[in-house]
Tab-separated table of C-alpha atoms and ligand atoms in Angstrom:
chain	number	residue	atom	x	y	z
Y	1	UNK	CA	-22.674	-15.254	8.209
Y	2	UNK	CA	-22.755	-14.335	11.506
Y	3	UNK	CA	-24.048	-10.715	12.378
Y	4	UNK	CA	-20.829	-9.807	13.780
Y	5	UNK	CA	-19.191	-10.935	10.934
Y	6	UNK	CA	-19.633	-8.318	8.078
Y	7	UNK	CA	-17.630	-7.543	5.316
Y	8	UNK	CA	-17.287	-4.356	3.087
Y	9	UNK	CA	-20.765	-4.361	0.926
Y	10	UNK	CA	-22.777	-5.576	4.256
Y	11	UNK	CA	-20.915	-2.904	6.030
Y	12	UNK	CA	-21.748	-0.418	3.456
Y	13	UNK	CA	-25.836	-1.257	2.784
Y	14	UNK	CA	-26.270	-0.796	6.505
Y	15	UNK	CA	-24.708	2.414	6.791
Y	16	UNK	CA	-25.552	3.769	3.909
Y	17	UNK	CA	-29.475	2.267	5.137
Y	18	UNK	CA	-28.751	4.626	7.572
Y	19	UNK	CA	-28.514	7.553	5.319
Y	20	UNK	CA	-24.700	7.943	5.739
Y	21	UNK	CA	-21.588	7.821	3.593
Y	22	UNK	CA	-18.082	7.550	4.474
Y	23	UNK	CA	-17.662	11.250	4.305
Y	24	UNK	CA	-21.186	11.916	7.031
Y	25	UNK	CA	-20.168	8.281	9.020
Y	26	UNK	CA	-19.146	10.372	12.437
Y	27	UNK	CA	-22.504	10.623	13.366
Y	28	UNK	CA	-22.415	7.037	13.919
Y	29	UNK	CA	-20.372	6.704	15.997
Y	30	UNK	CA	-23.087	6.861	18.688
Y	31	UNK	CA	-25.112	4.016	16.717
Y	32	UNK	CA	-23.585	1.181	17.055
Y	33	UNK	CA	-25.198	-2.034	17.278
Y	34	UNK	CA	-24.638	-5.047	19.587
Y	35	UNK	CA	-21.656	-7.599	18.590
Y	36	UNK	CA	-22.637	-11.000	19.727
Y	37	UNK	CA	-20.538	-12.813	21.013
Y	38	UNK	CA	-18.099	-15.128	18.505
Y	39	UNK	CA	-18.027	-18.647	18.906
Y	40	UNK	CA	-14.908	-20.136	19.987
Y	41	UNK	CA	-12.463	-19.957	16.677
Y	42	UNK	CA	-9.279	-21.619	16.241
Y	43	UNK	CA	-6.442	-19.733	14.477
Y	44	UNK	CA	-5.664	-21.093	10.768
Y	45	UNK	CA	-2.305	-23.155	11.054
Y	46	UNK	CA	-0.760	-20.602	8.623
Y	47	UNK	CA	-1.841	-17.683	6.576
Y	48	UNK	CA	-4.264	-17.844	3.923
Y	49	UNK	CA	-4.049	-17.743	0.665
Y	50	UNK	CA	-5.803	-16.035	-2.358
Y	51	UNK	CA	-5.578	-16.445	-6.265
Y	52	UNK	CA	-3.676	-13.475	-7.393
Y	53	UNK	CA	-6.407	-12.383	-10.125
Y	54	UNK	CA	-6.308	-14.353	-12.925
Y	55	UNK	CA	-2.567	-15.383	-12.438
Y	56	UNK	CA	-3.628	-18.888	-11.627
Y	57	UNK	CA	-1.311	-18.457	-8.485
Y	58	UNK	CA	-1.842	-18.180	-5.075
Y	59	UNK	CA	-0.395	-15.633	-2.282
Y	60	UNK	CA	-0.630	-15.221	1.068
Y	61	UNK	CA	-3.299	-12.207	2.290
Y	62	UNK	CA	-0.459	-10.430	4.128
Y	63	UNK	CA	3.015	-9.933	2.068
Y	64	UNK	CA	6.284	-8.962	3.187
Y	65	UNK	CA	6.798	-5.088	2.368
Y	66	UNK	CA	10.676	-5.570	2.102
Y	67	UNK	CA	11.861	-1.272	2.261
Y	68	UNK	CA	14.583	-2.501	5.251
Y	69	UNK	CA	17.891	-3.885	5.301
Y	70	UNK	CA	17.978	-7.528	5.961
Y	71	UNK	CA	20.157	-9.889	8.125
Y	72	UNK	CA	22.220	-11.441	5.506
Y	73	UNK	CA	23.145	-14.307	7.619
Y	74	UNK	CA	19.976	-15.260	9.331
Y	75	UNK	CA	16.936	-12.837	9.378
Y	76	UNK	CA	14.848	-13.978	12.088
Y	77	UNK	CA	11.812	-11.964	10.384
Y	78	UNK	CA	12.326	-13.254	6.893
Y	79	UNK	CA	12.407	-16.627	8.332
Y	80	UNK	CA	9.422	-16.459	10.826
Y	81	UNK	CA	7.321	-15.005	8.209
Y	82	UNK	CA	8.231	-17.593	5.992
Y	83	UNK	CA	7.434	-20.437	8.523
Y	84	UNK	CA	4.037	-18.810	8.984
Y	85	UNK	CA	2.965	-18.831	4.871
Y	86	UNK	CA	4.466	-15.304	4.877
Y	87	UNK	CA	6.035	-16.571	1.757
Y	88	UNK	CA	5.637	-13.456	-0.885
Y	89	UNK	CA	8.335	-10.711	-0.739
Y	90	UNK	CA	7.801	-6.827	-2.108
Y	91	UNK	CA	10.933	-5.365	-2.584
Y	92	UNK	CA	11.883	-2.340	-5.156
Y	93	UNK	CA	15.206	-0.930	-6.768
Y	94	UNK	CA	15.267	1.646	-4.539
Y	95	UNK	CA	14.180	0.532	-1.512
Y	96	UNK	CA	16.712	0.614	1.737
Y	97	UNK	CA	18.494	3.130	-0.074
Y	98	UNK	CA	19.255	0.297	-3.060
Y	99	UNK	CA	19.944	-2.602	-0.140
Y	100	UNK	CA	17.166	-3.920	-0.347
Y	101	UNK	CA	17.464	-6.992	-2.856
Y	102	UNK	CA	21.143	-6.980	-1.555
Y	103	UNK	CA	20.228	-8.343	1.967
Y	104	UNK	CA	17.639	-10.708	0.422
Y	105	UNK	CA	19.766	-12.334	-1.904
Y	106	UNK	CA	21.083	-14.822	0.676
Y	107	UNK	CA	17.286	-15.484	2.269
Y	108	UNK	CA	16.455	-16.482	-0.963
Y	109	UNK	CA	19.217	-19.125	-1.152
Y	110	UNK	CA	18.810	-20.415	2.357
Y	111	UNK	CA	14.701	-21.039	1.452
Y	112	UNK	CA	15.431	-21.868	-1.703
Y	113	UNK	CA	14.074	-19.712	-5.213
Y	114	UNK	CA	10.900	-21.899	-5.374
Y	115	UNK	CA	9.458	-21.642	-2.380
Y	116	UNK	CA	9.503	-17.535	-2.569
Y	117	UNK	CA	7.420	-15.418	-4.667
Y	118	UNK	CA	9.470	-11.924	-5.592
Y	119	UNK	CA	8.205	-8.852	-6.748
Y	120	UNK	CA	10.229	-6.327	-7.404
Y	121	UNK	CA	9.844	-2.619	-8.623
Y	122	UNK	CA	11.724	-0.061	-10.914
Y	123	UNK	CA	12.858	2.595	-11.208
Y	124	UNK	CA	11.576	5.657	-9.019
Y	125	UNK	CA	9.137	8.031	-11.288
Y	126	UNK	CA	11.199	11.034	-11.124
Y	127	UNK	CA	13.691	9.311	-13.420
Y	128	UNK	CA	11.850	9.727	-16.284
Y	129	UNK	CA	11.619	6.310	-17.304
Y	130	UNK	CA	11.261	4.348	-20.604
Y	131	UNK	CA	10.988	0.680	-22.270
Y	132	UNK	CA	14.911	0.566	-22.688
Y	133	UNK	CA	15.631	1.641	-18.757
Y	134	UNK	CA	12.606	-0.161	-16.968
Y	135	UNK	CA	14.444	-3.362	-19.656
Y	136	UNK	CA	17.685	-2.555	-18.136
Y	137	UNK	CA	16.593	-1.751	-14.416
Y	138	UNK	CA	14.933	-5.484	-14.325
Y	139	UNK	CA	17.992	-7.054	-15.146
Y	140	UNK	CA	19.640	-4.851	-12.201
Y	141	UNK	CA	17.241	-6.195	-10.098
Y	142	UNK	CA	17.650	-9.812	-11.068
Y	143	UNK	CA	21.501	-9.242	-10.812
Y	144	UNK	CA	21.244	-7.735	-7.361
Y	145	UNK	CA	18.636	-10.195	-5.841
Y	146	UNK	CA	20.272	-13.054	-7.935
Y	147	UNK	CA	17.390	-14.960	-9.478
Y	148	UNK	CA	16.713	-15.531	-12.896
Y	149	UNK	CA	13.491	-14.580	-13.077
Y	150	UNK	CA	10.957	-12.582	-10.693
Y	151	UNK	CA	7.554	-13.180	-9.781
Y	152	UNK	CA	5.988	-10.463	-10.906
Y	153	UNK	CA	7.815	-6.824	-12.770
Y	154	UNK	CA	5.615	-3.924	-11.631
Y	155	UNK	CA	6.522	-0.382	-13.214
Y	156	UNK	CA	6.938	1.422	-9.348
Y	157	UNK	CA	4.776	4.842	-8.471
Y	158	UNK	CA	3.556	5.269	-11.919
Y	159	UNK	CA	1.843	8.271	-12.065
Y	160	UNK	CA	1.053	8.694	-15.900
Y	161	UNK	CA	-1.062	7.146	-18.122
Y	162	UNK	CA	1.239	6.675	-20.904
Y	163	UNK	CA	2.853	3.959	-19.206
Y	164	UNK	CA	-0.224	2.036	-20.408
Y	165	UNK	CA	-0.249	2.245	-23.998
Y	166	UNK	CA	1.297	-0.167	-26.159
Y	167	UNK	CA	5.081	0.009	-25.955
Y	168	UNK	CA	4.870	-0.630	-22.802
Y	169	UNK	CA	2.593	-3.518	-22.821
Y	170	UNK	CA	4.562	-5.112	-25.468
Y	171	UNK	CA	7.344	-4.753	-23.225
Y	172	UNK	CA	5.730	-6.601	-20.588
Y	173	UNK	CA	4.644	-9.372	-22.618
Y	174	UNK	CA	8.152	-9.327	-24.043
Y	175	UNK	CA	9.417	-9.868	-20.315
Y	176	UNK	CA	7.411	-12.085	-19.602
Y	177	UNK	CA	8.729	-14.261	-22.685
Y	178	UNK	CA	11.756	-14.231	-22.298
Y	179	UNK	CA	11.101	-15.683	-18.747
Y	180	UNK	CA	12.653	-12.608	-17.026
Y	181	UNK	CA	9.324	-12.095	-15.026
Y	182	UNK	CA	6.326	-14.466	-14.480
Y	183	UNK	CA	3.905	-11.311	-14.433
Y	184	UNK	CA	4.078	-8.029	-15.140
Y	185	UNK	CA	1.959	-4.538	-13.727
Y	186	UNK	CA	2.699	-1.728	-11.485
Y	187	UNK	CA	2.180	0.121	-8.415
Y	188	UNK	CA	1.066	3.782	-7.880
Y	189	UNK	CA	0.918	5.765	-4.813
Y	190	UNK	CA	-0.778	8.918	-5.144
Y	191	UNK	CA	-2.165	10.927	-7.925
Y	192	UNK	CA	-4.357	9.416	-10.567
Y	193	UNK	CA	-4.572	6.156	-9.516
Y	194	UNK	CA	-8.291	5.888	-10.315
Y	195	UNK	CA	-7.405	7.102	-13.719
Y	196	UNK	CA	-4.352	4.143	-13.793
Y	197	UNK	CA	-6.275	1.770	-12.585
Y	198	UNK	CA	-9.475	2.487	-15.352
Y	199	UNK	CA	-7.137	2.598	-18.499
Y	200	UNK	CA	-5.132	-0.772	-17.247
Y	201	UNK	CA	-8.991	-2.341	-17.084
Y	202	UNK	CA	-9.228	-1.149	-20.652
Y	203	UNK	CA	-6.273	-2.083	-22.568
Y	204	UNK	CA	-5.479	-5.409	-20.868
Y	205	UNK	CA	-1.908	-6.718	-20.394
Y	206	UNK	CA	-1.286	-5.356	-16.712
Y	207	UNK	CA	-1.748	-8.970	-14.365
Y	208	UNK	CA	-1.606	-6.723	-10.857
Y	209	UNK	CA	-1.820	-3.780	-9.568
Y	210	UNK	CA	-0.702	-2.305	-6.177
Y	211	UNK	CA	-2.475	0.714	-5.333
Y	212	UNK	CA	-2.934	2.931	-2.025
Y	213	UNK	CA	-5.938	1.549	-0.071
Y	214	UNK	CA	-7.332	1.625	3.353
Y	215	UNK	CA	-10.633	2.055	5.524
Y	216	UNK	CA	-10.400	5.515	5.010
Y	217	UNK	CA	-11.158	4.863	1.401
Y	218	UNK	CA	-14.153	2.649	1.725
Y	219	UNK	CA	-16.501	5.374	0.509
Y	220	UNK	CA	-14.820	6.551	-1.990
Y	221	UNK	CA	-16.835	6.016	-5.449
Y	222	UNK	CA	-14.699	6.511	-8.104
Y	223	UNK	CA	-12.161	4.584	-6.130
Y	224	UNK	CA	-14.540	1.630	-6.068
Y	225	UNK	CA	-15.506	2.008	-9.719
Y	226	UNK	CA	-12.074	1.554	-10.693
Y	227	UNK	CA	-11.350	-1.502	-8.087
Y	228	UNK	CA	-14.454	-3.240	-9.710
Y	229	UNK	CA	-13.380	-2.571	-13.154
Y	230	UNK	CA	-9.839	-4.386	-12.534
Y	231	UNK	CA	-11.706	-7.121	-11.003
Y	232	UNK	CA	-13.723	-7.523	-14.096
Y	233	UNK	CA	-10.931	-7.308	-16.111
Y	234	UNK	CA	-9.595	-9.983	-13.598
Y	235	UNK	CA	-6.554	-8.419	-12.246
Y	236	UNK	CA	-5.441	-8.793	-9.334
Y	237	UNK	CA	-4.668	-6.256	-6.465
Y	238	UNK	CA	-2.493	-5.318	-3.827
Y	239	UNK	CA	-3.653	-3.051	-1.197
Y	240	UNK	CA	-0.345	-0.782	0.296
Y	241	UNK	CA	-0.707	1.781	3.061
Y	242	UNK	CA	-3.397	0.079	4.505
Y	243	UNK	CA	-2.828	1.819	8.085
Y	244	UNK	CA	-3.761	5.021	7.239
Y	245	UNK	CA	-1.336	6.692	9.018
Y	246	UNK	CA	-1.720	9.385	11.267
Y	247	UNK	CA	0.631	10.608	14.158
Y	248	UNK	CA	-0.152	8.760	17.523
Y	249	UNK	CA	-1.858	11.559	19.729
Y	250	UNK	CA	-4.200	11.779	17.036
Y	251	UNK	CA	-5.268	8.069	16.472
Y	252	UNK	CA	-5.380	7.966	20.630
Y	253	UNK	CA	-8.596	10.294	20.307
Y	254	UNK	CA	-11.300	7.328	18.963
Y	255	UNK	CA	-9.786	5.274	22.080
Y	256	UNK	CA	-9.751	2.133	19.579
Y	257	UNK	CA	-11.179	-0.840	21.819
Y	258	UNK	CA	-12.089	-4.515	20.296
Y	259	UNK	CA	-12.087	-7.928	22.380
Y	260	UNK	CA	-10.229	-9.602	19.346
Y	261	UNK	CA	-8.020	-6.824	17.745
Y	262	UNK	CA	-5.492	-4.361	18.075
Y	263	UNK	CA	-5.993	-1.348	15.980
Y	264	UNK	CA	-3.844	-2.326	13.426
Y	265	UNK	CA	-5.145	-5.701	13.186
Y	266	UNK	CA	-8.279	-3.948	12.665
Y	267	UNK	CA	-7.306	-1.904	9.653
Y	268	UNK	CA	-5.709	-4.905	8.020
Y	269	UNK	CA	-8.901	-6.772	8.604
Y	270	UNK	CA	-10.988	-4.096	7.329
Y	271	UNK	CA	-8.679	-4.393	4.011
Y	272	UNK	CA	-9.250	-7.986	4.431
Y	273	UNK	CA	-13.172	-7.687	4.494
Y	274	UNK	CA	-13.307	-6.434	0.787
Y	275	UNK	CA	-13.533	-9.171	-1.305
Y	276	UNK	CA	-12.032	-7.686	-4.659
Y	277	UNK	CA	-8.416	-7.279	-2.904
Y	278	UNK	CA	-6.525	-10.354	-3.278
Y	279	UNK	CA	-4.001	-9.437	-0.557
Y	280	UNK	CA	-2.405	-6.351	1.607
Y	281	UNK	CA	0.997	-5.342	2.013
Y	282	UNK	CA	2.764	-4.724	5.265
Y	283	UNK	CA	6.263	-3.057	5.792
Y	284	UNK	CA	7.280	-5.364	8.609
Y	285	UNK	CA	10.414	-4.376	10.424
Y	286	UNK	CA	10.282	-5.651	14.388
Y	287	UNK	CA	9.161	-9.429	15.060
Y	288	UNK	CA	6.269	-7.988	17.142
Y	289	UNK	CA	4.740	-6.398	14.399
Y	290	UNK	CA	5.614	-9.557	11.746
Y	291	UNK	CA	3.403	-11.368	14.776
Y	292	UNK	CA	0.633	-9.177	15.150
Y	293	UNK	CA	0.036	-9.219	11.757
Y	294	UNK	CA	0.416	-12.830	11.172
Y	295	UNK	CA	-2.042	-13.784	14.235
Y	296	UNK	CA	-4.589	-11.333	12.333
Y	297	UNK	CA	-4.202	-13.518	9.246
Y	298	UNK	CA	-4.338	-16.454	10.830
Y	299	UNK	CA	-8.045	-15.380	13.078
Y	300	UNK	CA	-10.351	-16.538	11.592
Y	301	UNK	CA	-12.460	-13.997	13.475
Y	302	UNK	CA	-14.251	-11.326	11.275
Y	303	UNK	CA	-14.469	-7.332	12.271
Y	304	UNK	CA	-17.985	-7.198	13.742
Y	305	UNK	CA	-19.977	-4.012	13.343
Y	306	UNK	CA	-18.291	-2.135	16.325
Y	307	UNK	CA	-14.744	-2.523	14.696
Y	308	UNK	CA	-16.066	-0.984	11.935
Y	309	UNK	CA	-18.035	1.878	13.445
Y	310	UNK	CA	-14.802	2.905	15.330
Y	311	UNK	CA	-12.148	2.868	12.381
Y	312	UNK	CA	-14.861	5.138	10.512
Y	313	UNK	CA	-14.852	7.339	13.222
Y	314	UNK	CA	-11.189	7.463	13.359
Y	315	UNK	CA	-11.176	8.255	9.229
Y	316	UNK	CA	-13.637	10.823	10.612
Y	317	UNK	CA	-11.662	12.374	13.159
Y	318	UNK	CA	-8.944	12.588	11.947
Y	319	UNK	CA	-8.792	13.109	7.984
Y	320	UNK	CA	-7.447	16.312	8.001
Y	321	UNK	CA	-3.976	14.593	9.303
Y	322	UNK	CA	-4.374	11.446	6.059
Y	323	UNK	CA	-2.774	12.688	3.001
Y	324	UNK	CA	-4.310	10.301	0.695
Y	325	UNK	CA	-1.816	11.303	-1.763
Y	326	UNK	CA	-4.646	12.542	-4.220
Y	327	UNK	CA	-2.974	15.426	-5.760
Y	328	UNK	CA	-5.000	15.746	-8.381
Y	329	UNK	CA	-7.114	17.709	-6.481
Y	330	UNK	CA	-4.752	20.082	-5.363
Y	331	UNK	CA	-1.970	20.374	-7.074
Y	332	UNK	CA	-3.546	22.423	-9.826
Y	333	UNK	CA	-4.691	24.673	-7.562
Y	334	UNK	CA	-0.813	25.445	-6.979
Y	335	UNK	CA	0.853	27.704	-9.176
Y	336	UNK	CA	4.600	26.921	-7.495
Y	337	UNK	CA	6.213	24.030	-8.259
Y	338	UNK	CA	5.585	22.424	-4.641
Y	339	UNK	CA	5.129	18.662	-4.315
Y	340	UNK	CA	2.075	18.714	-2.148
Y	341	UNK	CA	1.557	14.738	-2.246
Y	342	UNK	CA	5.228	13.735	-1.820
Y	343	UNK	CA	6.077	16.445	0.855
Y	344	UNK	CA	3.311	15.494	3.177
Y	345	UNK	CA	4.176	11.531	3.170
Y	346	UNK	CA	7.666	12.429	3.484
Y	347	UNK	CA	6.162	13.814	6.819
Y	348	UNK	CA	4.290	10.838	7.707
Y	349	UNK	CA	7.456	8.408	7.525
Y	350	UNK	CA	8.444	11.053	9.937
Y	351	UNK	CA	5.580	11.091	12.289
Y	352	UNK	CA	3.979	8.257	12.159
Y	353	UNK	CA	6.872	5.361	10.641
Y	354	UNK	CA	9.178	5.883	13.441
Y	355	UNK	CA	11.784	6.209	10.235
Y	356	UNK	CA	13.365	10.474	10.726
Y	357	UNK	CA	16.569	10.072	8.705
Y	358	UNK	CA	14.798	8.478	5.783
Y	359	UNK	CA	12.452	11.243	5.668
Y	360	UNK	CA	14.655	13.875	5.739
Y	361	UNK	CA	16.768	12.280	3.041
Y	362	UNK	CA	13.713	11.874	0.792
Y	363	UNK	CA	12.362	15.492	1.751
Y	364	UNK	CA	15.897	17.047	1.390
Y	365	UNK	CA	16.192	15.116	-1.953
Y	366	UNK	CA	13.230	17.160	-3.842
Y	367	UNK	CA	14.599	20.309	-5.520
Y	368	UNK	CA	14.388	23.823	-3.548
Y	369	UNK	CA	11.402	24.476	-5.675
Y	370	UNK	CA	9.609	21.589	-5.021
Y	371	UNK	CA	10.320	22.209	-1.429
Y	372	UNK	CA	9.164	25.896	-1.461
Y	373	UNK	CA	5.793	26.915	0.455
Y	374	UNK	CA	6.944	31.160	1.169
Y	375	UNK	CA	5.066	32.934	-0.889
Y	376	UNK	CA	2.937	30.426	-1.912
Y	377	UNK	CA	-1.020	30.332	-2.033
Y	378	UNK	CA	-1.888	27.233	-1.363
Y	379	UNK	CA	-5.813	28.368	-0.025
Y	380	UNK	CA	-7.507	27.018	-3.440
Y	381	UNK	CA	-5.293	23.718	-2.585
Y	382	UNK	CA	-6.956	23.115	0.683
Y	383	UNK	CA	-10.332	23.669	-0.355
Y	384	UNK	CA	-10.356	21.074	-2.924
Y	385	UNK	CA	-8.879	18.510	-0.387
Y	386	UNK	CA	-11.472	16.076	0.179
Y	387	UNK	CA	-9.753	14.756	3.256
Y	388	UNK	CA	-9.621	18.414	4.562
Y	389	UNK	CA	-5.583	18.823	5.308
Y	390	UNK	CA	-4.335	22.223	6.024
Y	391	UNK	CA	-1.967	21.959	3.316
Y	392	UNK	CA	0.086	25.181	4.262
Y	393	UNK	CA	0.039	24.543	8.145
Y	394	UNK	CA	1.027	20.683	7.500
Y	395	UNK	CA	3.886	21.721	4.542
Y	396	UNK	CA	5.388	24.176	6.768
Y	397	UNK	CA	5.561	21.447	9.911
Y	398	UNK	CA	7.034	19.256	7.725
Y	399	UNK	CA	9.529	22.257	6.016
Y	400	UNK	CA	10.188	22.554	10.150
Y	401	UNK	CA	10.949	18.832	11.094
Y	402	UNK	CA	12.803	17.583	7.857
Y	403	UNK	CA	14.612	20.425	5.825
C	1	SF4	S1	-3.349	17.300	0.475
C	1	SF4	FE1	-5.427	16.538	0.190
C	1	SF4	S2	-5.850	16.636	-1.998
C	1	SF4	FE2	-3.640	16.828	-1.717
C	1	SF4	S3	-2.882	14.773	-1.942
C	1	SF4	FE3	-3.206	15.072	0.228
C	1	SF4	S4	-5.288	14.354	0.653
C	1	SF4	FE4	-5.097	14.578	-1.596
């Protein structure tokens, strides 16, 4: 391996060799070493591909986040990415406001149901779901995207442990017999996804998991506990959210430079560079961006030490603007019914996904209580944020901006 080449664990043993963690790694920013200079390296002809756990399948390393509405008679995106091994689409019930499988019914057809991997998510948590309506919501996604069959079923934003135990496992397997889905799991966004992710280890029958996972995470112990216990258990996972997003002016403070990468090349790389994620989604939605992303696939150029030192800077600098959608930590500190987790990514479709009206319809979608922040204490809350948001200041811009 070259010494500009490093990946996760080298990354790690040096800086923790140099008596930091993720939380302390600011103070290296100053320390970085020397990148040497990379050989020349010719782009892969397409993306790569990785076994999806123990599936026995390959995907491509960068997937088609699918939350837009689609060109039903020629999408230019769908079909570029597709050209360029971008050949794995993640779409959900709910996505696009419910258009998403609708627009990529006809894609489907024009590539042809064999050539395309779908997975496809139901329902949305707060609908109190159960084995007869995730049974029923499946064949409404089938029916909408028109396919037989999916790739792979996952339960969307679980964010409870009982949909692990054994009903809905049998269901699953069930599913998966009756040909309805080639694999089943789920995804979860915030909460206790190391506590998801450490049962599904235990009790077997999940084959994937998408979970929340960036840079900004790459210290994070229990996190990694969990990741290594799926991989033991061989399942595979998705990384989502792997941008980390925080608004612009903030992200402009590191001054991101790299001769090979843009900054979002970077973070998908740095997803990339940890060898128990099978592959990283990416909500694609302008041809530039479907390109970027691609053309970091394709380089077969690694981070080198600099890259890293700079992104953990940035999760330095500017942590108290990442929700990481851990409300675990504070939500019982609230005694209001306020959706800390959910308010505060509504706000970060707003400032940092260039997507206003979606957020205020998602924002202006939660009840008045879980909207409410007058009266409320939410001190204790921001004091057991590990990422250090200013939970009242950020709930009230985001009370400003999308109610
Ligand atoms: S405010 Fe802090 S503790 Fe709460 S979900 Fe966001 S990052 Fe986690």
């Amino acid at each position: 391996m070259d010494s500009n080449d490093v990946g996760r664990r080298e990354f790690l043993k040096k800086t923790m060799l140099a008596g930091a963690g993720l939380g302390a790694m600011s103070g290296l920013a100053g320390a970085q070493e020397s990148d040497k200079e990379p050989g020349p390296a010719k782009p892969l002809d397409r993306v790569p591909r990785k076994e999806l756990g123990d599936t026995g399948k390959t995907i491509p390393i960068l997937l088609f986040g699918c939350s837009q509405v689609f060109d039903p008679t020629y999408d230019k995106m769908l079909h570029r990415g597709f050209k360029d091994g971008v050949d794995y689409l993640d779409t959900a019930l709910v996505y696009a406001s419910g258009q998403s499988h609708k627009t990529l019914a006809p894609f489907v057809k024009q590539v042809g149901r064999d050539k395309v991997w779908i997975t496809s998510k139901a329902p949305h948590r707060r609908r109190r779901a159960d084995v007869a309506s995730f049974e029923r919501d499946l064949e409404t996604c089938l029916g909408q995207l028109e396919v037989d069959h999916l790739d792979l079923f996952f339960m969307h934003m679980l964010d409870d442990t009982k949909y692990l135990d054994k009903d809905y496992l049998q269901m699953g397997e069930r599913l998966k017999k009756a040909k309805k889905t080639n694999f089943f799991g789920f995804s979860c966004h915030d909460g206790n996804v190391v506590e998801l992710m450490n049962k599904a280890a235990r009790v077997g029958g999940i084959d994937a998991i998408m979970f929340r996972y960036s840079f900004g995470q790459y210290g994070d112990k229990e996190l990694n506990r969990a990741i290594d216990a799926c991989k033991k258990a061989k399942i595979g996972l998705i990384a989502m959210k792997t941008q980390r997003s925080v608004p612009a002016e903030q992200e402009e403070v590191i001054k991101f430079k790299s001769k090979d990468f843009t900054l979002g090349q970077a973070k998908l790389k740095a997803v990339w560079a940890d060898e128990r994620i099978d592959s990283a989604v990416s909500h694609m939605d302008s041809l530039e961006l479907l390109k970027e992303n691609v053309a970091a696939a394709r380089s077969p150029i690694k981070l080198g030490m600099a890259d890293f030192h700079q992104l953990n800077r940035l999760a330095a600098c500017t942590s108290g603007f990442a929700c990481m959608g851990c409300s675990q930590y504070c939500q019982p500190h609230v005694v209001a019914d306020t959706r800390i987790a959910d308010s505060l990514r509504y706000l970060m479709y707003y400032e940092c996904y260039d997507e206003p009206e979606e957020a205020k319809r998602l924002y202006r979608k939660m009840s008045p209580g879980e909207r409410e922040i007058d009266g409320v204490d939410f001190a204790a809350a921001t004091r057991a944020c590990p990422e250090g948001v200013d939970i009242a200041n950020r709930l009230k811009l985001a009370q400003e901006v999308l109610a």
